[in-house]
Coordinates of C-alpha atoms in Angstrom, one line a residue:
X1 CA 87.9 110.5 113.8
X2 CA 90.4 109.8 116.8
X3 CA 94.4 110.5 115.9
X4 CA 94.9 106.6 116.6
X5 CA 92.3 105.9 114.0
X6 CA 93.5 107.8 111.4
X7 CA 96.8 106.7 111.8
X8 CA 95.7 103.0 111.6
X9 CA 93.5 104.0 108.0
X10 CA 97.0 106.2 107.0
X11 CA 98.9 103.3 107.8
X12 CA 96.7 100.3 105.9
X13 CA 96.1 102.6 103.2
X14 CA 99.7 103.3 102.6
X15 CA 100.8 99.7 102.7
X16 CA 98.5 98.6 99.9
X17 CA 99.4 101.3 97.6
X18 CA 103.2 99.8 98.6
X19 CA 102.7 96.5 97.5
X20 CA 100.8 97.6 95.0
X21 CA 103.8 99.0 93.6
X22 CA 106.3 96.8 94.5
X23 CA 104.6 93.9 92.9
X24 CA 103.8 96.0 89.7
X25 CA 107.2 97.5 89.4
X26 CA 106.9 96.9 85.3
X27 CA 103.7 98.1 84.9
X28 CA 104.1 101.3 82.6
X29 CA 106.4 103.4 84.5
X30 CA 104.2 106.7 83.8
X31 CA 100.9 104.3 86.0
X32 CA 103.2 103.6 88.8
X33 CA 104.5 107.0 89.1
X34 CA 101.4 108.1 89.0
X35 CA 99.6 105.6 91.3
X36 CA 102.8 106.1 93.5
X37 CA 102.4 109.8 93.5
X38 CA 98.7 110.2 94.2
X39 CA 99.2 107.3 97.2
X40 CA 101.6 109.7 98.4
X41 CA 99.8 113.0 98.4
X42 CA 96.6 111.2 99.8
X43 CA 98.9 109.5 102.6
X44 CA 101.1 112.9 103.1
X45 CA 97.8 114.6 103.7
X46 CA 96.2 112.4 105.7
X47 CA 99.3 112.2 108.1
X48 CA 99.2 116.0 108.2
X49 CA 95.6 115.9 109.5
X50 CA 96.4 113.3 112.0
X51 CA 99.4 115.4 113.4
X52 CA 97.1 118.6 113.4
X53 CA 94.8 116.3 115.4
X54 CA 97.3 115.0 117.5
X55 CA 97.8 116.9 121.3
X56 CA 101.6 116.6 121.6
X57 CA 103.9 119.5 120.5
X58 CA 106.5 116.8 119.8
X59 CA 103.9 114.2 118.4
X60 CA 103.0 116.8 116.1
X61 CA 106.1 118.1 114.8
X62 CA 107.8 114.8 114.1
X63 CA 104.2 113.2 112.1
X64 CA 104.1 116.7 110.4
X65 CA 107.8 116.5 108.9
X66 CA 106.9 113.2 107.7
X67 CA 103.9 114.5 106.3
X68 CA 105.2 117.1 104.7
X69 CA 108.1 114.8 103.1
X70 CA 105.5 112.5 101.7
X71 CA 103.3 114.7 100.3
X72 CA 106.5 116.5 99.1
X73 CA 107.3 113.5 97.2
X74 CA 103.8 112.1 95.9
X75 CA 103.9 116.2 94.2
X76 CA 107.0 116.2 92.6
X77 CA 106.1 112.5 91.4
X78 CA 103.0 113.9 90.1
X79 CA 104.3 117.5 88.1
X80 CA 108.0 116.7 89.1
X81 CA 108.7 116.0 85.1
X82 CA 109.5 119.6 84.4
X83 CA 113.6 119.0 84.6
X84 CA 116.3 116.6 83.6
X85 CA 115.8 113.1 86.0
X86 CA 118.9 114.4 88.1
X87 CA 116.8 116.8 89.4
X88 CA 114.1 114.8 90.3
X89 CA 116.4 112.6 90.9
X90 CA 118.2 114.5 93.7
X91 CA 115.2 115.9 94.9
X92 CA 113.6 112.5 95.6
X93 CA 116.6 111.4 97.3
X94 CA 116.9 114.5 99.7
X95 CA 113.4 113.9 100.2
X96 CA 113.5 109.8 101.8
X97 CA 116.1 111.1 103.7
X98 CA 113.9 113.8 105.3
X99 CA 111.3 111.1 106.0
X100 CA 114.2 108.8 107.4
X101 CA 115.3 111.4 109.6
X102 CA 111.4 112.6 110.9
X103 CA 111.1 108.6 112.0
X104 CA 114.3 108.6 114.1
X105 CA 113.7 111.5 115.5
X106 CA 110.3 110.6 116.5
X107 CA 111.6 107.4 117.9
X108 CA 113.7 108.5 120.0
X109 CA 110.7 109.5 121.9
X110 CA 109.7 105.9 122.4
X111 CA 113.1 104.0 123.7
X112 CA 111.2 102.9 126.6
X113 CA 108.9 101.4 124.9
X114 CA 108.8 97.8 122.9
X115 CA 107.6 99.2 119.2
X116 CA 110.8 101.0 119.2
X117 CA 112.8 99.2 116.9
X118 CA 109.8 99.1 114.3
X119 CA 110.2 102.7 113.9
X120 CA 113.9 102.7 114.0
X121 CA 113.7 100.3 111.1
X122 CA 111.0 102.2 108.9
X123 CA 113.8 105.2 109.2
X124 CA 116.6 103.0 108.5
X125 CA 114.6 101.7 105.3
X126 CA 113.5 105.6 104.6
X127 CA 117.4 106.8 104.6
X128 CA 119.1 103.7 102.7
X129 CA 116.4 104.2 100.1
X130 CA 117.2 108.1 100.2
X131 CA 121.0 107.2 100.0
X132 CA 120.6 104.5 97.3
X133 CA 118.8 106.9 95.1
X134 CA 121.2 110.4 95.8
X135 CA 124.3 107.9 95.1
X136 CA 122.7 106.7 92.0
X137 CA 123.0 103.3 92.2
X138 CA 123.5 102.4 89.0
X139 CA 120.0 101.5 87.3
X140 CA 118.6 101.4 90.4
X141 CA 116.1 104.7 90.4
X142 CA 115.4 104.2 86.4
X143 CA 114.7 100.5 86.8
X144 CA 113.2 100.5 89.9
X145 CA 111.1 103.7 90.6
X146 CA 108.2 102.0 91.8
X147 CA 109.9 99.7 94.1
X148 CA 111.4 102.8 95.9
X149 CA 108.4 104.3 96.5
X150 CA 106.5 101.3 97.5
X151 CA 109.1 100.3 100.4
X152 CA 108.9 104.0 101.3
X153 CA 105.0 103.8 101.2
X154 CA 105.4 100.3 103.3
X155 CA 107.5 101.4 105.8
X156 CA 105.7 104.8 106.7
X157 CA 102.6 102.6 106.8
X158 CA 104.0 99.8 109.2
X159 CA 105.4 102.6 111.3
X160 CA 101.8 104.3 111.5
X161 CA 99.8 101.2 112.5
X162 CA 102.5 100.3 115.2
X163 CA 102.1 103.9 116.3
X164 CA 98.3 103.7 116.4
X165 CA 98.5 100.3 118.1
X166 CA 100.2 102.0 121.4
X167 CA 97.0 102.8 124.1
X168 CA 97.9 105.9 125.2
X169 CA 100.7 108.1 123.9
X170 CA 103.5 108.4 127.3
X171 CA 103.0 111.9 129.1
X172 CA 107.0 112.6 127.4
X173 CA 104.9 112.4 124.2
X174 CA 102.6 115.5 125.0

């Protein structure tokens, strides 16, 4: 399967299992977790086979921090119940912030070009949710745990089907 392809089934696959939990946020909170977690691994590690597949250094490194964030957090959503909620709390935080970061960074690589600001906006979405939920907004995590992920699940999808949707990566890219 070509990079572009597997970004585009990363990408669908990824917003589904967003809206899926953003419109069944009070659905038993164990089922979302857990639908929210395996979504994650399943995108995390299908976003790490698309950057192994991928031919720029640069391409790579930025889709394999992201990657590595969202399988990160679909894990510790998964067999992350083994401390208090701070930790998980904190750790799910510092994680969205990773993911926000590995988005700007990889956009920067594309200010020429006009799907720019898409990606911009799925890091932007990535680091508010990683700031809303290190400053503990208050109920925000405990009432709305599967809204966060969704949104995060959303925007890493809309920024790998805009990704996938560009011809041919720019020789900078490589």
């Amino acid at each position: 399967m070509k990079p572009s392809m597997t970004r585009i089934f990363v990408g669908v696959l990824s917003v589904i299992a967003g809206l899926l939990a953003v419109f069944n946020p009070l659905s038993a909170s164990v089922a979302a977790t857990t639908l929210t977690g395996w979504a994650l691994v399943i995108v995390g590690a299908l976003q790490g086979y698309s950057a192994w597949q991928s031919s720029g250094m640069r391409v790579r490194l930025g889709t394999g921090i992201g990657a590595a964030a969202a399988l990160s957090m679909g894990l510790l959503l998964l067999f992350g119940s083994f401390a208090e909620g701070s930790f998980l709390r904190t750790l799910l935080g510092v994680l969205l912030l990773i993911s926000g970061v590995a988005k700007l960074w990889f956009s920067r690589q594309l200010r020429q070009d006009p799907l720019f600001l898409v990606i911009i906006a799925a890091g932007v979405v990535s680091l508010l949710l990683g700031a809303a939920v290190l400053t503990g907004v208050p109920g925000f995590l405990a009432r709305s745990l599967g809204v966060v992920l969704g949104l995060e699940l959303m925007a890493n999808g809309v920024a790998l089907i805009v990704l996938s949707m560009r011809p041919t990566p720019p020789s900078r890219l490589r």
